[in-house]
Every structure is written in C-alpha cells, then in structure tokens.
Coordinates of C-alpha atoms in Angstrom, one line a residue:
Chain T
X1 CA 100.7 106.1 111.3
X2 CA 103.3 103.5 111.8
X3 CA 102.1 100.0 111.8
X4 CA 102.8 97.3 114.4
X5 CA 105.7 94.9 113.9
X6 CA 104.7 91.7 112.2
X7 CA 103.8 88.8 114.6
X8 CA 106.4 86.5 112.9
X9 CA 109.1 89.0 113.7
X10 CA 108.0 89.2 117.3
X11 CA 108.2 85.4 117.7
X12 CA 111.6 85.3 116.1
X13 CA 113.1 88.1 118.2
X14 CA 111.4 87.8 121.5
X15 CA 110.3 84.2 121.4
X16 CA 113.6 82.4 122.4
X17 CA 114.5 84.7 125.3
X18 CA 111.0 84.9 126.7
X19 CA 110.7 81.1 126.6
X20 CA 114.0 80.7 128.4
X21 CA 113.0 83.3 131.0
X22 CA 109.6 81.8 131.4
X23 CA 110.7 78.2 131.7
X24 CA 113.8 78.9 133.8
X25 CA 112.6 81.8 135.9
X26 CA 108.9 82.5 136.1
X27 CA 107.8 78.9 136.1
X28 CA 110.3 77.9 138.8
X29 CA 109.2 80.9 140.9
X30 CA 105.7 79.6 140.8
X31 CA 106.8 76.0 141.3
X32 CA 109.0 77.0 144.2
X33 CA 106.1 78.8 145.8
X34 CA 103.9 75.8 145.5
X35 CA 106.6 73.4 146.7
X36 CA 107.1 75.4 149.8
X37 CA 103.6 74.2 150.9
X38 CA 104.5 70.5 150.4
X39 CA 106.7 68.0 152.2
X40 CA 108.8 67.5 149.0
X41 CA 111.8 65.5 150.2
X42 CA 114.2 62.8 149.0
X43 CA 111.4 60.2 148.9
X44 CA 109.2 62.3 146.8
X45 CA 112.2 62.9 144.5
X46 CA 112.2 59.2 143.7
X47 CA 108.4 58.8 143.6
X48 CA 106.1 61.9 143.3
X49 CA 103.2 59.9 144.9
X50 CA 104.9 60.5 148.3
X51 CA 104.4 64.2 147.8
X52 CA 101.9 65.7 150.3
X53 CA 100.4 69.2 150.7
X54 CA 101.2 70.4 154.2
X55 CA 99.8 73.9 154.1
X56 CA 101.9 76.3 156.2
X57 CA 103.8 73.6 158.0
X58 CA 107.2 74.5 156.4
X59 CA 106.8 78.2 157.4
X60 CA 105.7 77.2 160.9
X61 CA 108.7 75.0 161.2
X62 CA 110.9 77.8 160.0
X63 CA 109.7 80.1 162.8
X64 CA 110.5 77.4 165.3
X65 CA 113.8 76.4 163.9
X66 CA 116.7 77.8 166.0
X67 CA 119.1 77.2 163.1
X68 CA 117.0 79.4 160.8
X69 CA 117.0 82.1 163.4
X70 CA 120.7 81.8 163.8
X71 CA 121.2 82.0 160.0
X72 CA 118.8 85.0 159.9
X73 CA 120.7 86.7 162.7
X74 CA 124.1 86.1 161.1
X75 CA 122.9 87.3 157.7
X76 CA 121.5 90.5 159.3
X77 CA 124.7 91.0 161.1
X78 CA 126.5 90.8 157.7
X79 CA 124.1 93.1 156.0
X80 CA 123.7 95.7 158.7
X81 CA 127.4 96.0 159.6
X82 CA 129.0 94.9 156.3
X83 CA 126.7 96.9 154.0
X84 CA 127.2 100.4 155.5
X85 CA 130.9 99.7 155.9
X86 CA 131.2 98.7 152.2
X87 CA 129.2 101.8 151.1
X88 CA 131.3 104.1 153.3
X89 CA 134.6 102.6 152.1
X90 CA 133.4 103.0 148.5
X91 CA 132.5 106.6 149.1
X92 CA 135.8 107.3 150.8
X93 CA 137.7 105.8 147.9
X94 CA 135.7 107.7 145.4
X95 CA 136.3 111.0 147.2
X96 CA 140.0 110.2 147.4
X97 CA 140.2 109.5 143.7
X98 CA 138.0 112.5 142.8
X99 CA 140.5 114.8 144.6
X100 CA 142.2 117.3 142.3
X101 CA 145.4 116.9 144.4
X102 CA 146.0 113.3 143.3
X103 CA 147.7 112.0 140.1
X104 CA 147.9 108.5 138.6
X105 CA 144.2 108.2 139.3
X106 CA 143.9 105.4 136.7
X107 CA 146.4 103.2 138.5
X108 CA 144.8 103.7 141.9
X109 CA 141.4 103.1 140.4
X110 CA 142.6 99.9 138.8
X111 CA 144.2 98.5 141.9
X112 CA 141.1 99.3 144.0
X113 CA 139.0 97.6 141.4
X114 CA 140.9 94.4 141.0
X115 CA 139.2 92.5 143.8
X116 CA 135.8 93.1 142.2
X117 CA 136.6 91.1 139.0
X118 CA 138.4 88.2 140.7
X119 CA 136.8 84.9 141.5
X120 CA 135.1 85.0 144.9
X121 CA 136.0 81.4 145.7
X122 CA 139.6 81.9 144.8
X123 CA 140.0 85.1 146.9
X124 CA 138.0 83.5 149.8
X125 CA 140.6 80.7 149.8
X126 CA 143.5 83.2 149.7
X127 CA 141.9 85.1 152.7
X128 CA 141.4 81.9 154.5
X129 CA 145.2 81.5 154.6
X130 CA 145.6 85.2 155.1
X131 CA 143.6 84.8 158.3
X132 CA 145.6 81.8 159.6
X133 CA 146.1 82.3 163.4
X134 CA 149.8 81.3 163.4
X135 CA 151.2 81.9 159.9
X136 CA 148.6 84.4 158.5
X137 CA 149.8 87.7 157.0
X138 CA 147.1 89.6 158.7
X139 CA 148.0 88.6 162.3
X140 CA 151.7 89.3 161.4
X141 CA 150.8 92.8 160.3
X142 CA 148.6 93.4 163.3
X143 CA 151.4 92.2 165.5
X144 CA 153.4 95.3 164.6
X145 CA 150.6 97.4 166.1
X146 CA 150.6 95.3 169.2
X147 CA 147.4 93.6 168.4
X148 CA 146.5 89.9 168.4
X149 CA 147.1 87.2 167.5
X150 CA 143.5 86.6 166.6
X151 CA 142.0 83.3 165.6
X152 CA 139.9 85.0 162.9
X153 CA 138.0 82.0 161.6
X154 CA 138.1 79.9 164.7
X155 CA 136.6 82.3 167.1
X156 CA 132.8 82.6 166.8
X157 CA 133.0 86.3 167.7
X158 CA 135.5 87.0 165.0
X159 CA 134.4 84.8 162.2
X160 CA 131.7 87.1 160.9
X161 CA 133.9 90.3 161.2
X162 CA 136.5 88.3 159.2
X163 CA 133.9 87.6 156.5
X164 CA 132.8 91.2 156.5
X165 CA 136.4 92.4 156.0
X166 CA 136.8 90.1 153.1
X167 CA 133.5 91.3 151.6
X168 CA 134.4 95.0 152.0
X169 CA 137.8 94.4 150.4
X170 CA 136.2 92.4 147.5
X171 CA 133.3 94.8 146.8
X172 CA 134.2 98.4 147.5
X173 CA 135.7 99.0 144.1
X174 CA 132.4 98.4 142.3
X175 CA 130.4 101.1 144.2
X176 CA 133.4 103.4 144.1
X177 CA 133.1 103.6 140.3
X178 CA 129.4 104.6 140.6
X179 CA 130.2 107.1 143.4
X180 CA 133.0 108.7 141.3
X181 CA 130.5 109.3 138.5
X182 CA 128.0 110.7 141.1
X183 CA 130.7 113.1 142.5
X184 CA 131.6 114.3 139.0
X185 CA 128.0 115.2 138.4
X186 CA 127.9 117.7 141.3
X187 CA 128.4 121.2 140.1
X188 CA 131.6 122.9 141.0
X189 CA 129.7 126.1 141.6
X190 CA 128.1 124.7 144.7
X191 CA 131.5 124.1 146.3
X192 CA 132.9 127.5 145.2
X193 CA 129.9 129.3 146.6
X194 CA 130.3 127.4 149.9
X195 CA 134.0 128.2 150.2
X196 CA 133.4 131.9 149.5
X197 CA 131.0 131.8 152.4
X198 CA 133.7 130.2 154.6
X199 CA 132.3 126.6 154.8
X200 CA 134.9 124.1 156.0
X201 CA 135.6 120.9 154.1
X202 CA 133.5 118.9 156.5
X203 CA 130.6 121.3 156.2
X204 CA 130.9 121.1 152.4
X205 CA 130.9 117.3 152.6
X206 CA 127.9 117.3 155.0
X207 CA 125.7 119.9 153.2
X208 CA 126.7 119.5 149.6
X209 CA 128.3 116.2 148.8
X210 CA 125.9 114.0 150.9
X211 CA 122.6 115.5 149.8
X212 CA 123.7 115.8 146.2
X213 CA 124.8 112.1 146.2
X214 CA 121.6 110.9 147.8
X215 CA 120.1 109.2 144.7
X216 CA 123.4 107.5 144.0
X217 CA 123.7 106.4 147.6
X218 CA 120.2 105.0 147.6
X219 CA 120.9 103.0 144.5
X220 CA 124.2 101.7 145.8
X221 CA 122.7 100.9 149.2
X222 CA 119.9 98.9 147.7
X223 CA 122.0 96.8 145.3
X224 CA 124.6 96.3 148.1
X225 CA 121.9 95.2 150.5
X226 CA 120.3 92.8 148.0
X227 CA 123.7 91.3 147.2
X228 CA 124.7 91.0 150.8
X229 CA 121.6 89.2 151.8
X230 CA 122.6 86.5 149.4
X231 CA 125.9 85.7 151.3
X232 CA 127.0 82.2 150.4
X233 CA 130.4 81.5 148.9
X234 CA 132.5 83.2 151.6
X235 CA 131.3 81.1 154.5
X236 CA 131.0 78.0 152.3
X237 CA 134.7 78.2 151.4
X238 CA 136.1 79.7 154.6
X239 CA 134.1 78.3 157.5
X240 CA 131.4 76.0 156.2
X241 CA 129.1 78.1 158.4
X242 CA 131.1 77.6 161.6
X243 CA 132.4 77.9 164.1
X244 CA 129.3 77.1 166.2
X245 CA 127.2 78.2 163.2
X246 CA 128.4 81.7 163.6
X247 CA 128.7 82.3 159.9
X248 CA 125.7 80.2 158.7
X249 CA 123.9 82.4 156.3
X250 CA 120.4 82.1 155.0
X251 CA 121.5 80.9 151.5
X252 CA 124.0 78.5 153.0
X253 CA 121.3 77.0 155.1
X254 CA 119.0 76.9 152.1
X255 CA 121.7 75.1 150.2
X256 CA 122.3 72.6 152.9
X257 CA 118.7 71.8 153.5
X258 CA 117.9 71.6 149.8
X259 CA 120.9 70.2 148.1
X260 CA 122.6 68.2 150.8
X261 CA 119.6 66.8 152.7
X262 CA 117.0 67.2 149.9
X263 CA 114.4 68.7 152.1
X264 CA 113.1 70.5 149.1
X265 CA 109.8 71.8 150.4
X266 CA 111.5 73.2 153.5
X267 CA 114.4 74.7 151.4
X268 CA 112.0 76.5 149.1
X269 CA 110.3 78.0 152.2
X270 CA 113.7 79.3 153.3
X271 CA 114.2 80.8 149.8
X272 CA 110.9 82.6 150.0
X273 CA 111.6 83.9 153.4
X274 CA 114.8 85.4 151.9
X275 CA 112.8 86.9 149.1
X276 CA 110.3 88.5 151.5
X277 CA 113.2 89.9 153.6
X278 CA 114.9 91.4 150.6
X279 CA 111.6 92.9 149.5
X280 CA 110.9 94.5 152.8
X281 CA 114.5 95.7 153.1
X282 CA 114.3 97.4 149.7
X283 CA 111.0 99.1 150.6
X284 CA 112.4 100.3 153.9
X285 CA 115.3 101.9 152.1
X286 CA 113.1 103.7 149.7
X287 CA 110.9 104.9 152.5
X288 CA 113.9 106.2 154.5
X289 CA 115.2 108.0 151.5
X290 CA 111.8 109.7 150.9
X291 CA 111.5 110.8 154.5
X292 CA 115.0 112.3 154.5
X293 CA 114.1 114.4 151.5
Chain I
X1 CA 150.9 118.8 153.4
X2 CA 147.3 118.0 152.5
X3 CA 148.6 116.5 149.3
X4 CA 151.0 114.4 151.2
X5 CA 148.2 113.1 153.4
X6 CA 146.0 112.2 150.4
X7 CA 148.8 110.3 148.7
X8 CA 149.6 108.5 152.0
X9 CA 146.0 107.3 152.3
X10 CA 145.7 106.4 148.7
X11 CA 149.0 104.4 148.8
X12 CA 148.2 102.6 152.0
X13 CA 144.8 101.7 150.7
X14 CA 146.4 100.4 147.4
X15 CA 148.9 98.3 149.4
X16 CA 146.1 96.9 151.5
X17 CA 144.1 96.0 148.5
X18 CA 146.9 94.5 146.6
X19 CA 148.7 92.5 149.4
X20 CA 146.4 89.5 149.2
X21 CA 147.1 89.1 145.5
X22 CA 150.8 89.6 145.9
X23 CA 150.9 87.0 148.7
X24 CA 148.8 84.6 146.7
X25 CA 151.2 84.9 143.7
X26 CA 154.3 84.7 145.8
X27 CA 153.2 81.8 147.9
X28 CA 152.2 79.8 144.8
X29 CA 155.9 79.7 143.9
X30 CA 157.2 78.7 147.3
X31 CA 158.4 75.2 148.0
X32 CA 155.9 73.1 150.0
X33 CA 155.7 74.3 153.6
X34 CA 157.5 77.6 153.0
X35 CA 154.3 79.6 153.2
X36 CA 153.6 78.2 156.7
X37 CA 156.4 79.8 158.5
X38 CA 156.6 82.6 161.1
X39 CA 157.2 85.3 160.3
X40 CA 155.4 84.9 157.0
X41 CA 157.4 85.5 153.9
X42 CA 156.3 88.0 151.3
X43 CA 158.6 86.6 148.6
X44 CA 159.8 83.1 147.9
X45 CA 163.5 82.3 148.6
X46 CA 163.6 80.2 145.5
X47 CA 161.0 79.9 142.7
X48 CA 159.3 76.5 142.7
X49 CA 156.9 75.6 139.8
X50 CA 156.1 72.2 141.2
X51 CA 152.6 73.2 142.4
X52 CA 151.5 74.4 139.0
X53 CA 153.0 71.2 137.5
X54 CA 151.1 69.1 140.0
X55 CA 147.8 70.8 139.3
X56 CA 148.0 70.2 135.6
X57 CA 149.4 66.7 135.8
X58 CA 148.1 64.9 138.9
X59 CA 145.1 67.0 139.8
X60 CA 143.3 67.3 136.4
X61 CA 143.2 71.1 136.3
X62 CA 143.4 71.1 132.5
X63 CA 140.0 69.5 132.5
X64 CA 138.4 72.1 134.8
X65 CA 140.1 74.9 132.8
X66 CA 138.5 73.5 129.6
X67 CA 135.1 73.1 131.4
X68 CA 135.2 76.7 132.6
X69 CA 136.2 78.0 129.2
X70 CA 133.6 76.2 127.2
X71 CA 130.8 77.1 129.7
X72 CA 131.8 80.7 130.0
X73 CA 132.2 81.2 126.2
X74 CA 129.1 79.2 125.5
X75 CA 126.9 81.2 127.9
X76 CA 128.4 84.5 126.5
X77 CA 127.7 83.5 122.9
X78 CA 124.1 82.3 123.4
X79 CA 123.1 85.0 125.8
X80 CA 124.5 87.8 123.6
X81 CA 122.5 86.5 120.6
X82 CA 119.2 86.1 122.5
X83 CA 119.5 89.2 124.7
X84 CA 120.5 91.4 121.8
X85 CA 117.5 90.2 119.7
X86 CA 115.1 90.8 122.6
X87 CA 116.7 94.0 123.7
X88 CA 116.5 95.4 120.2
X89 CA 112.8 94.3 119.9
X90 CA 111.9 96.0 123.2
X91 CA 113.6 99.2 122.0
X92 CA 112.4 99.4 118.4
X93 CA 109.5 97.1 117.7
X94 CA 105.9 98.3 117.9
X95 CA 103.5 95.9 119.6
X96 CA 100.8 96.0 122.2
X97 CA 101.7 95.9 125.8
X98 CA 105.4 96.3 125.0
X99 CA 105.9 98.7 127.9
X100 CA 104.0 96.8 130.5
X101 CA 105.6 93.5 129.5
X102 CA 109.0 95.1 129.9
X103 CA 108.1 96.7 133.2
X104 CA 106.9 93.4 134.4
X105 CA 110.2 91.8 133.5
X106 CA 112.2 94.5 135.2
X107 CA 110.2 94.4 138.4
X108 CA 110.7 90.7 138.6
X109 CA 114.4 91.3 139.0
X110 CA 113.8 91.8 142.7
X111 CA 113.3 88.1 143.1
X112 CA 116.5 86.5 144.2
X113 CA 117.9 83.7 142.0
X114 CA 118.0 81.3 144.9
X115 CA 114.2 81.0 144.8
X116 CA 114.3 79.3 141.5
X117 CA 117.2 77.0 142.1
X118 CA 115.4 73.9 143.3
X119 CA 112.7 73.8 140.6
X120 CA 115.3 74.6 137.9
X121 CA 117.4 71.8 139.2
X122 CA 114.4 69.4 139.0
X123 CA 113.5 70.6 135.5
X124 CA 117.1 70.0 134.3
X125 CA 117.2 66.7 136.0
X126 CA 114.0 65.6 134.2
X127 CA 115.6 66.7 130.9
X128 CA 118.7 64.6 131.8
X129 CA 120.9 67.7 131.6
X130 CA 122.5 67.5 135.1
X131 CA 126.2 67.0 134.8
X132 CA 126.3 68.4 131.3
X133 CA 127.4 71.8 130.1
X134 CA 123.7 72.5 129.1
X135 CA 122.8 72.6 132.8
X136 CA 124.6 75.9 133.1
X137 CA 124.1 77.0 129.4
X138 CA 120.4 76.7 129.0
X139 CA 119.1 78.6 132.0
X140 CA 121.6 81.4 131.3
X141 CA 120.8 81.9 127.6
X142 CA 118.6 84.9 128.3
X143 CA 118.7 87.4 131.1
X144 CA 116.5 90.3 132.0
X145 CA 119.5 92.4 132.9
X146 CA 121.1 91.7 129.5
X147 CA 117.9 92.6 127.7
X148 CA 117.7 95.8 129.7
X149 CA 121.2 96.8 128.9
X150 CA 120.8 96.2 125.1
X151 CA 117.5 98.0 125.1
X152 CA 118.9 101.1 126.7
X153 CA 121.6 101.2 124.1
X154 CA 119.4 100.4 121.1
X155 CA 117.2 103.4 121.9
X156 CA 120.0 105.6 120.7
X157 CA 119.9 104.1 117.2
X158 CA 117.9 106.5 114.9
X159 CA 114.7 105.1 113.5
X160 CA 115.6 106.6 110.2
X161 CA 118.4 104.1 109.7
X162 CA 116.1 101.2 110.3
X163 CA 113.4 102.7 108.0
X164 CA 116.0 103.3 105.3
X165 CA 117.2 99.7 105.4
X166 CA 113.6 98.5 105.1
X167 CA 113.0 100.8 102.1
X168 CA 115.9 99.0 100.5
X169 CA 114.0 95.8 101.0
X170 CA 115.7 94.4 104.1
X171 CA 113.8 92.0 106.2
X172 CA 113.6 92.4 110.0
X173 CA 116.4 89.8 110.4
X174 CA 118.6 91.5 107.8
X175 CA 118.1 94.9 109.6
X176 CA 119.1 93.2 112.9
X177 CA 122.2 91.5 111.4
X178 CA 123.4 94.3 109.1
X179 CA 122.4 97.5 110.9
X180 CA 121.7 96.9 114.5
X181 CA 124.4 94.4 115.5
X182 CA 127.3 96.5 114.0
X183 CA 126.0 99.6 115.8
X184 CA 125.6 97.8 119.1
X185 CA 129.1 96.5 119.1
X186 CA 130.3 98.5 122.2
X187 CA 127.3 97.4 124.3
X188 CA 127.8 93.8 123.1
X189 CA 131.4 93.9 124.2
X190 CA 130.3 95.2 127.6
X191 CA 127.5 92.7 128.1
X192 CA 129.7 89.9 126.8
X193 CA 132.4 90.8 129.3
X194 CA 129.9 90.9 132.2
X195 CA 128.5 87.6 131.1
X196 CA 131.8 85.9 130.6
X197 CA 133.3 87.1 133.9
X198 CA 130.1 86.4 135.8
X199 CA 129.8 82.9 134.5
X200 CA 133.5 82.2 135.1
X201 CA 133.3 83.4 138.7
X202 CA 130.0 81.8 139.5
X203 CA 130.0 79.2 142.2
X204 CA 126.7 78.2 143.7
X205 CA 125.0 77.1 140.4
X206 CA 127.9 75.0 139.1
X207 CA 128.2 73.5 142.6
X208 CA 124.6 72.4 142.4
X209 CA 124.4 71.0 138.8
X210 CA 127.9 69.6 138.4
X211 CA 128.2 66.7 140.8
X212 CA 130.5 64.6 138.6
X213 CA 134.1 65.6 139.2
X214 CA 134.9 65.6 135.5
X215 CA 132.3 68.4 135.0
X216 CA 133.5 70.7 137.7
X217 CA 134.3 74.3 136.8
X218 CA 137.4 75.9 138.2
X219 CA 135.8 77.5 141.3
X220 CA 134.0 74.3 142.2
X221 CA 137.2 72.2 141.6
X222 CA 139.2 74.7 143.7
X223 CA 136.8 74.5 146.6
X224 CA 136.7 70.7 146.4
X225 CA 140.5 70.6 146.2
X226 CA 140.8 72.5 149.4
X227 CA 138.8 69.8 151.3
X228 CA 141.7 67.4 150.6
X229 CA 144.7 69.7 150.4
X230 CA 143.9 72.3 153.1
X231 CA 147.4 71.9 154.4
X232 CA 149.0 72.5 151.0
X233 CA 148.9 76.3 151.2
X234 CA 151.3 76.7 148.2
X235 CA 149.2 74.4 146.0
X236 CA 146.0 76.1 146.9
X237 CA 147.5 79.5 146.0
X238 CA 148.7 78.1 142.7
X239 CA 145.1 76.9 142.0
X240 CA 143.8 80.3 142.9
X241 CA 146.2 82.1 140.6
X242 CA 145.1 79.9 137.7
X243 CA 141.4 80.5 138.5
X244 CA 141.8 84.2 138.7
X245 CA 144.3 84.8 135.8
X246 CA 141.9 84.3 132.8
X247 CA 139.3 86.7 134.1
X248 CA 141.9 89.2 135.1
X249 CA 143.5 89.2 131.6
X250 CA 140.1 89.5 129.9
X251 CA 139.3 92.4 132.3
X252 CA 142.6 94.2 131.8
X253 CA 142.2 94.0 128.1
X254 CA 138.6 95.4 128.1
X255 CA 138.3 97.3 131.3
X256 CA 137.0 100.4 129.6
X257 CA 133.9 98.5 128.5
X258 CA 133.4 97.0 132.0
X259 CA 133.4 100.4 133.6
X260 CA 130.9 101.7 131.1
X261 CA 128.7 98.7 131.9
X262 CA 128.6 99.6 135.6
X263 CA 127.6 103.1 134.7
X264 CA 124.8 101.9 132.4
X265 CA 123.5 99.4 134.8
X266 CA 123.2 102.1 137.4
X267 CA 121.3 104.5 135.3
X268 CA 117.7 104.5 136.4
X269 CA 114.8 104.4 133.9

C-alpha cells in the first residue's frame, strides 16, 4: 500500500500555482459575477461607498442596448461565416499536404503555418494597408480578374468579410496541423477497399474521410468557435469597430465600456453574456455531433 | 495531370499565404511614400533603411523591444517553474481528491479570460502593480493549460525511477530537480515556446495594464504608433517586421516542439 504524499510537499509543489490560479482566475470570476449586479463605475472606482447593488439592471440594460445587439450580431456573423470557412480551409490544406502526389511537404506546411505564429496586431496592420482601396495589393490583384476596386474597410458591408479573410489567413495553419494528424490516423485499408469497389474520390471523401475525422473536426470546431467569439485585436487595429459599428465585436464593446468609460458593472455583465454564449455554443456543437453519430 | 493540379493549388495557396509577409518586408525598405503608389510595387526600387533608423532613434522602439523581451522571458521562466511543479504533482503525487480537483481546473477552462479582466485589473491596481512588468507577470505565472500539458507528459515517467531516487534518500524537491525536470525537457521546451510566443503576441492584456508609454509592449506600441503615423505605410511596415521577427526566429529554431505541442494540446483525456 503506497502512502499519500506528505502535506508539506503538496504545499510546496501545488501551493504557488493554485494560489496564482485562485487569486487571478477563480476569485476574479466570482468578483466579476458579483460586480455585474452593481453599478460599479468611475465614481465607485474612486470611492467604494458609491457602489450600489442594482440587481439585474445591467442585464436588462444589455437586452435593450442596440449597440450590444449590434456587437452580438457582428460577432455571430464572424463566428458563423468565419468559423466554418476557417475549418474548411484547414481541412483542404491538410488534404492537400497529405496527398501522396506532393513533395516538399515540409516547406508548404511551414509557409501555411507562418501566419499562425506571427503577432496578430502586426499582421492586422499589414492587412490594413493590404486592403487599402487605392494602393492596396488586394484590389490590384482583384483588378486583374476584373473585380473591384473595393473599399474593404470603409464599406460596412465589406468590413466584416475583410476581417474574416484576415482571420482565415491567420488561423488555418493551426487546425491544418491537427487535421493532418487526423488524416494520418485513418487506415489505408478503408480507402483501398473503397477503390476496389469502385468508389470515386468524392465518395471516399464523403463516406470515409468525413466520418473518420468526426472527432477531430468536433475538437477543431469547438476551439475555433471559442476563439472566434473572442474577436478583438483585428477590429481594434483595423477598423476600431467601424464603419457604422459594422465590426464592433462583443469583446471590443466590453473593452470600450470597461476600460475606456469605466462602466465596470455593465462591462462585466457583457463579459458574462459572452461566457454564456460560448457555453451554449459548445453544448450545441457536442449535441449536433452526438446526433450525427 | 492530377499531380499538376495539386501542385498548382499548393503553390497558389503558398503564394497567397506568403504575399502579405513579402509585401510587408519589401514596403519597409521603400522610401517614404513609395508604398502608396498605383500600381503597388512588390519590390523597392532602392533599399531605404531610414524607417528602421527612425523607429530605433526617434520612436523609442528599443524600449518596447526590451519591455517585450523582459516580459515574455519572465512569464516563460516563472510559468515553466510553477506549471512543471504542479503538473508533476498532479501526475505522480498521491493525495485525496486529486482527480476531482484536476477535473475542476480543466472544466473551468471554458470560462473566457475576458470575464476576469476587470477584477484582475482592480486587484493589480490595489497592489500598485499597474504599469509595472508584474502586472503581466504575476497573473500569468501559472496556467491550467500549462499544468495539463506537463501532467500529460509526466504520466509517462516510470514510477520506479522516482521510487529508486527516494530509496537513495532523495527528497521530493531533489526528485523533481534531478529526475523529473531533465526527463521533462522536451515538454518544457514546447510549453516554454508556447508561453513565450503567446506572451509576445498578446495584445489585449498589455493594452489594459500598460497605460504609461514607457511600459508598452511591441504590439501595443505598434498599435499606438499607427494612430499617429497611419499615413507612413513604410514606417508601419518596418515596425511590423521588428515585432514579428523575434517570434518568427524563435519559432523557426524550435518548430518541431511547437508542432508537437499542438498535437498534445488536442489529445483528449
């Protein structure tokens, strides 16, 4: 019978990190939850005596706040269009690099992966110029195809697509790596058996690759969705939420309310709304996955 | 024919992925105004280093580079120490409620970090740490993901090694320092790389806690620089190159470990 580890060793090894996680994560979660029921603002920041409990007021205000709804709508647009587009691009790239016909896989993989490791703020700035209506490289290239010129970041209908394109470019390499590993785990026998029976490439993709990758796809969809709900730096750097609030995201709105106007109570309510949305989104994805099995 | 198609797609995709980087680098060497011409130039007519010179002399970039370096290295060092100790403990120590405690930590990862930002800001403000390196260092010293990664790896260390060291009279701390840490080297490199790059690239938190210009990290400085120099395309590109270059070099040197980390992070319990 092996004995338990000594208490002093537990304190030494687990103490520091658990204290940090408690003080800077769990305690703030509880505090934020409580603050979301108060009118904590710039005055209470100076003197806590001004702090009042306001019940569900912040959440009520949220439901009647057109800017919040706008931010919510924009964020959903980004998640629902950008998320699947990202995942599909990653899968496409993974299938491409998993092909036996292609050489120099290492180089291609490296190039596709580069945007992932670069600083989001820096590449957002680069893309801002890339999207320039008159001098931007993108419009120049599209010009050859007879398209444009587009005012990518100045047109409220194009601003979110522009941010989605940047996000797909920035992120697809990450999930591509996970998909490649998933593809390599699929047994060759399945494909051989299918081609003996005369299945086309598309049929093989549809009936072998997709079902076999389902757990990987679920994982990727969930982490992509969670990450995309937290959209912030791209609109902050490229559009400041504009034009006409067309790229205002939930986190950007939370940041503005909390750290620009110091409406702390209201801002924490926005943060909790985000949490609830992410939670529901995750549960829905798991449910959908289960139903399709 | 099929092979040709696949190569064509792969090469076009590679060009599309790489063009923004190429243009960034190229524009950063163009004389002022040259990047704002139609048709856009992909290569500079003459190499002009003045934007880099400007950034480091007039615009204080050295300071931001130092800030980013100290903060990223500091977070990496502290969090590697704390996470490796906790990860090892969760893998190998025996104590009550170990499993449920760990499950609790894991499940709390669904809570987005933004929820905690205002309270953490207020805590740090009360501690007088806003506008100091500690405002970024302290909250990042331990992470649930880091503990998880180390724990997964530490499972593979045979108990017999630990028992043998203890037979020889090693204390828990000596076991950790002399047996566990050396064996965990690959995962420590992976986690260190993730932490370093994540901290370097982070924007929202430094933006919140560093309000004094002298304390800006590179991404915050860059975003701030743009508000004044939005017309100076070439200067902004030079700033972007300098911000990206350090992480890129670190990544290229250690990419094997980074890829492994992605794989480990995606392995379900």
